[in-house]
mmCIF file of C-alpha atoms in Angstrom:
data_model
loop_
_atom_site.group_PDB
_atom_site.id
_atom_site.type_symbol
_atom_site.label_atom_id
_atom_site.label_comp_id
_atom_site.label_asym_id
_atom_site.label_seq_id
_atom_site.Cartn_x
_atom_site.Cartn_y
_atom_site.Cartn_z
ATOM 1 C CA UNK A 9 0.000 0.000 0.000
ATOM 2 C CA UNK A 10 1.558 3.535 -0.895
ATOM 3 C CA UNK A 11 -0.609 5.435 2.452
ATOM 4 C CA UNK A 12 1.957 7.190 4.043
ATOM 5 C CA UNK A 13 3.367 6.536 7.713
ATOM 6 C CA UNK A 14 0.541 7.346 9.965
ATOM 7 C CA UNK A 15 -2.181 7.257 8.114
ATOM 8 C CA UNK A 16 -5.206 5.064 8.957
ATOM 9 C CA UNK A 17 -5.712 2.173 6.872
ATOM 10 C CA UNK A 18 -8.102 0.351 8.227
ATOM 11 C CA UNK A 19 -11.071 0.322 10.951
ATOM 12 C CA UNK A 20 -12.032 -2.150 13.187
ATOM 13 C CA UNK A 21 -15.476 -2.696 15.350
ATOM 14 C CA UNK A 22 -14.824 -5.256 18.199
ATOM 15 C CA UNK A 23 -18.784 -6.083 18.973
ATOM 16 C CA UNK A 24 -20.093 -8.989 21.259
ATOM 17 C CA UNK A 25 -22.717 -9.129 18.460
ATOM 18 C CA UNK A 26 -21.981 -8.785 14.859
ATOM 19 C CA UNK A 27 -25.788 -9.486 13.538
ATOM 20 C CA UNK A 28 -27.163 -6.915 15.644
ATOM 21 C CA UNK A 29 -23.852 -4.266 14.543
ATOM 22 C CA UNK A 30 -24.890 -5.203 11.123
ATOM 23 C CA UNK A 31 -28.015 -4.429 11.472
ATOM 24 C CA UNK A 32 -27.640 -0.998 13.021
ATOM 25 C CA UNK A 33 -24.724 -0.016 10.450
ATOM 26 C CA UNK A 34 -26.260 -1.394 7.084
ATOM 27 C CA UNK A 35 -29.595 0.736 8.275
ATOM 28 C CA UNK A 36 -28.013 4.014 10.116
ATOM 29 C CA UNK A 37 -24.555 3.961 7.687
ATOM 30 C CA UNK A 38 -25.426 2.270 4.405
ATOM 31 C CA UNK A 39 -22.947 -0.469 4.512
ATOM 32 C CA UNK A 40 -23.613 -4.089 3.903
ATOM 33 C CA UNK A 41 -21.532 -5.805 6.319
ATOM 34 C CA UNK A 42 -21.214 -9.352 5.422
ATOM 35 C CA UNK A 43 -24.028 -11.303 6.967
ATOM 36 C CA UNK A 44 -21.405 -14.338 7.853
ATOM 37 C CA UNK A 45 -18.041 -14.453 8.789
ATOM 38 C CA UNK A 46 -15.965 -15.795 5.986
ATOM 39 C CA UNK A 47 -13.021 -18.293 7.755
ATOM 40 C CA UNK A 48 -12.630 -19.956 11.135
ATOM 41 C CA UNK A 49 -12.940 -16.435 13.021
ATOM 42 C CA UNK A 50 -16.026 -14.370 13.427
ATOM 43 C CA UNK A 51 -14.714 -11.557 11.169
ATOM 44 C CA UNK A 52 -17.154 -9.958 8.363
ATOM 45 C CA UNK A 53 -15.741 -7.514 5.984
ATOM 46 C CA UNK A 54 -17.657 -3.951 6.233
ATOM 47 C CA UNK A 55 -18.702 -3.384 2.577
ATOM 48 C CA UNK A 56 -19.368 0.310 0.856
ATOM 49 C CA UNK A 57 -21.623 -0.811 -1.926
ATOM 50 C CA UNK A 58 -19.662 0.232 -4.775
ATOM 51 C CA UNK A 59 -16.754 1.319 -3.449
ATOM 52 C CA UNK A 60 -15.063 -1.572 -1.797
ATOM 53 C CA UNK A 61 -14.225 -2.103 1.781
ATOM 54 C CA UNK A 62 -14.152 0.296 5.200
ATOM 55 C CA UNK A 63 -13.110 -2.107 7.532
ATOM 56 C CA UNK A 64 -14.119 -5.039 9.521
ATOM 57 C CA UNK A 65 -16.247 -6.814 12.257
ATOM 58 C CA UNK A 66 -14.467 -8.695 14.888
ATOM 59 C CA UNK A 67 -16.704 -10.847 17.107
ATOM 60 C CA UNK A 68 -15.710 -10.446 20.545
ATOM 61 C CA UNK A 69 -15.034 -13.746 22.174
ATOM 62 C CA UNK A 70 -16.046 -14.374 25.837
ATOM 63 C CA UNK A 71 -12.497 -15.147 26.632
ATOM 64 C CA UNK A 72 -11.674 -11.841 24.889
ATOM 65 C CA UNK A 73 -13.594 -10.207 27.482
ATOM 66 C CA UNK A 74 -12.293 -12.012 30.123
ATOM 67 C CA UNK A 75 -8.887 -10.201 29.133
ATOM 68 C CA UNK A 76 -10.685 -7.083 28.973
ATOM 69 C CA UNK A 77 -11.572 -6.430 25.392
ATOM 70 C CA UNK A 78 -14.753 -4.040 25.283
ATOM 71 C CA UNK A 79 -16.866 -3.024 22.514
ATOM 72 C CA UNK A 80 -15.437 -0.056 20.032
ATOM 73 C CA UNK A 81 -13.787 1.044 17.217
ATOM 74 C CA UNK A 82 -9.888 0.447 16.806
ATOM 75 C CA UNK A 83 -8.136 1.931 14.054
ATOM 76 C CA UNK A 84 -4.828 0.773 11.894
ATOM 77 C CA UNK A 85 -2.378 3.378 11.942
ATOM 78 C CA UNK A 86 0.165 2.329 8.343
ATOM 79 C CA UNK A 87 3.896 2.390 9.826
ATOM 80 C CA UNK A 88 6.896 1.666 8.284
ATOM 81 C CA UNK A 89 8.381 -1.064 10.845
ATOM 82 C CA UNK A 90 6.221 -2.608 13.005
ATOM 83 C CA UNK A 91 8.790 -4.173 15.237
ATOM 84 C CA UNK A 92 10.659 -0.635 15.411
ATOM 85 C CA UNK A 93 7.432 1.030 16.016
ATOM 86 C CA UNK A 94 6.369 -0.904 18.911
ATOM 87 C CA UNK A 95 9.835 -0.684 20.668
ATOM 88 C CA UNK A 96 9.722 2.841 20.440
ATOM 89 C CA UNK A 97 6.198 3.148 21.330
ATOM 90 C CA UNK A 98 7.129 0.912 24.498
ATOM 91 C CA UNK A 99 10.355 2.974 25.280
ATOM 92 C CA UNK A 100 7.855 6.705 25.554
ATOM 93 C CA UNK A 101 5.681 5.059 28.092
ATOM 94 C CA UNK A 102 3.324 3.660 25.761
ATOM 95 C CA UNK A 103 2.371 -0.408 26.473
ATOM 96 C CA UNK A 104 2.231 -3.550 23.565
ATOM 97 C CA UNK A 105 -1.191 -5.360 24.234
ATOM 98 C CA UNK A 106 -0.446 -7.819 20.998
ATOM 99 C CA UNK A 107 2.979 -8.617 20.121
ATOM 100 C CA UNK A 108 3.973 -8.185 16.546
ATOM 101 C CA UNK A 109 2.818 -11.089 13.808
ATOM 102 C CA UNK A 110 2.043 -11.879 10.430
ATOM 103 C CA UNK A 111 -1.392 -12.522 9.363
ATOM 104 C CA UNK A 112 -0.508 -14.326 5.640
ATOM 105 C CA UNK A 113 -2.024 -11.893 2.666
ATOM 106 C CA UNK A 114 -2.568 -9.070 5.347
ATOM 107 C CA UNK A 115 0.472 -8.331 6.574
ATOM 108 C CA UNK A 116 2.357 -7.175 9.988
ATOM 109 C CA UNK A 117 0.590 -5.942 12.851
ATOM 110 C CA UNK A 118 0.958 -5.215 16.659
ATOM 111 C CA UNK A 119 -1.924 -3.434 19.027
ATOM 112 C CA UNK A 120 -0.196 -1.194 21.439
ATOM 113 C CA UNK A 121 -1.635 1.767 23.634
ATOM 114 C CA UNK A 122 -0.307 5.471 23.893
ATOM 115 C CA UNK A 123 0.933 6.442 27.478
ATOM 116 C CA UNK A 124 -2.289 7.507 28.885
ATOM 117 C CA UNK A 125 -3.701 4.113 27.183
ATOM 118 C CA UNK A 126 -5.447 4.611 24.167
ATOM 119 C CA UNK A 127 -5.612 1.622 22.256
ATOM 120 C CA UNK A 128 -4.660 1.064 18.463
ATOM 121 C CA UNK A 129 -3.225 -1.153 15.554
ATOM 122 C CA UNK A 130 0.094 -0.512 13.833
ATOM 123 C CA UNK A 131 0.485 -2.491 10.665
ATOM 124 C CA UNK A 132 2.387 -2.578 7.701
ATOM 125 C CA UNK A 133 0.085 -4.046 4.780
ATOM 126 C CA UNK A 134 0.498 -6.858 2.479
ATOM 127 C CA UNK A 135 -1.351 -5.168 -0.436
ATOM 128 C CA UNK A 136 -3.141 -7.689 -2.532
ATOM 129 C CA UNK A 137 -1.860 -9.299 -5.853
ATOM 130 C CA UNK A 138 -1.865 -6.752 -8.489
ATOM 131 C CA UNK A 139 -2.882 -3.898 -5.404
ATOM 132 C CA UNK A 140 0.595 -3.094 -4.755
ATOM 133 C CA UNK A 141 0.543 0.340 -5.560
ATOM 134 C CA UNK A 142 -2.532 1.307 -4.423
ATOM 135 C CA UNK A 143 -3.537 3.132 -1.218
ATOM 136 C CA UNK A 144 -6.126 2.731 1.316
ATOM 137 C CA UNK A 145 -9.110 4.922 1.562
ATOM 138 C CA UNK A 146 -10.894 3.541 4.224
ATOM 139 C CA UNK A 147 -10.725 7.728 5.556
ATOM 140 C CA UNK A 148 -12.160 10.015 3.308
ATOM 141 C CA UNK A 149 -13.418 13.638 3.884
ATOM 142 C CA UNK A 150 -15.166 14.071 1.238
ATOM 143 C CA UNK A 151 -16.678 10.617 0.343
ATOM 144 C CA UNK A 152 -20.007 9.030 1.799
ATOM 145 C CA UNK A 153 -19.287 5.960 4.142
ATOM 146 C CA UNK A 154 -16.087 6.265 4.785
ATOM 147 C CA UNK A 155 -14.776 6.860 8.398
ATOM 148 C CA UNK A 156 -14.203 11.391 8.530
ATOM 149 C CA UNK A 157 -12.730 12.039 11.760
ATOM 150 C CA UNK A 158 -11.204 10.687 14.667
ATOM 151 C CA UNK A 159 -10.947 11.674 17.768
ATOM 152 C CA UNK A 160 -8.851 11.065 20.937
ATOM 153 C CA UNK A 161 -9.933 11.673 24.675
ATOM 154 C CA UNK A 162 -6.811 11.621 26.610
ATOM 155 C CA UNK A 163 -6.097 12.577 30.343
ATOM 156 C CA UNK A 164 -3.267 14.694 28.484
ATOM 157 C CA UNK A 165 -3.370 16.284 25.837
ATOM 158 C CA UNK A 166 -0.264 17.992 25.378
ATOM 159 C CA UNK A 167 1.417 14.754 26.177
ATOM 160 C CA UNK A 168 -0.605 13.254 23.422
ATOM 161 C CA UNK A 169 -0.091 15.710 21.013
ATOM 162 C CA UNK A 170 4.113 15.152 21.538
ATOM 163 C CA UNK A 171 3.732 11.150 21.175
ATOM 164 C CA UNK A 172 1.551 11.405 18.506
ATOM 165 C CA UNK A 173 3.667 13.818 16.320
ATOM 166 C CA UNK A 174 6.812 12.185 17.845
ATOM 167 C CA UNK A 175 5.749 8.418 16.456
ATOM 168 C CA UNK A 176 3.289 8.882 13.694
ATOM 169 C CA UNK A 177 3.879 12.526 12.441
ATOM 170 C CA UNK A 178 1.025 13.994 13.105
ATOM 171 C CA UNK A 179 0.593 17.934 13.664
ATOM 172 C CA UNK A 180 -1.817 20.020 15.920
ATOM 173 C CA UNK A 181 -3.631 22.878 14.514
ATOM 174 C CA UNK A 182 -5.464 24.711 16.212
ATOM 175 C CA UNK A 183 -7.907 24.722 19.107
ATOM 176 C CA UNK A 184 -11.183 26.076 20.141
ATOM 177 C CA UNK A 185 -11.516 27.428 23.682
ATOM 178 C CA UNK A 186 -14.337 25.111 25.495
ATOM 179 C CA UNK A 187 -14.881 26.525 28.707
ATOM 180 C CA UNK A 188 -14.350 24.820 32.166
ATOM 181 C CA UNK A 189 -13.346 21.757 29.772
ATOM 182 C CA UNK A 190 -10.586 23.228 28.263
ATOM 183 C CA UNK A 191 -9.074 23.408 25.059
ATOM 184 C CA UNK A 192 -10.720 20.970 22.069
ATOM 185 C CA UNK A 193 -7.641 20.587 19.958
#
């Protein structure tokens, strides 16, 4: 895939039901999530009629929850290194909550939290035969369906806004004075 460091590339929902997620998505969104997972996982491709894929659904297990996975969205940050990136991430306070592996015909990934524990993926993509130049555009702006913003709530900010442009070179702009809450960067 040609996305750049940092970029997301993919979105995740981690749901204890995946019917009833498809149902509320295909109506409310306009997807068409598939209706059955397609391999020995429960994991259904989120479908943008037309336009290809926007991410996936990940049934979560009850031993999943067990270990603390709760229902959300996660998304794939596109790194260059996986390995290096988790190291790093591990030596600014952040924490590895997957090691790094290979998923065959997907590619390398790791989930890991910022300091103040925000979970996400880091991967580096195995773009499909005859994909290999092409990007993801599972974010989008400007087009219907896709995923348009994301947003972190962090205990702090300013020490999210250094790890994040530190690891994944992302820039602040900006920020609108909210009161008693503080500043909405």
């Amino acid at each position: 895939m040609t996305n750049p460091h940092g970029d997301f590339i993919w979105y995740e929902l981690m749901s204890p039901d995946p019917d009833a997620s498809k149902r509320f998505y295909d109506a409310v969104v306009g997807w068409d999530i598939e209706p059955q997972p397609s391999g020995e996982m429960d994991y259904r491709m989120i479908n943008i009629p037309g336009a290809g894929n926007a991410g996936g659904v990940m049934r979560i297990s009850a031993e999943m929850q067990e270990h603390g996975a709760r229902p959300g969205w996660l998304g794939y940050l596109a790194v260059d290194d996986v390995d290096a990136m988790v190291k790093a991430v591990e030596q600014h306070g952040g924490k590895t909550l997957m090691p790094p592996h290979d998923l065959p015909g997907v590619g390398r990934f790791a989930m890991i939290t910022d300091p103040q524990g925000a979970p996400l993926y880091v991967m580096k993509p195995t773009p499909p035969p005859g994909q290999e130049g092409t990007a993801s555009t599972v974010f989008s702006v400007d087009q219907p369906m896709h995923v348009r913003w994301n947003e972190l709530i962090t205990s702090d900010p300013e020490g999210a806004v250094h790890f994040y442009k530190q690891h994944f070179g992302w820039h602040q702009q900006g920020e609108m004075d909210m009161g008693p809450m503080g500043s909405y960067r």
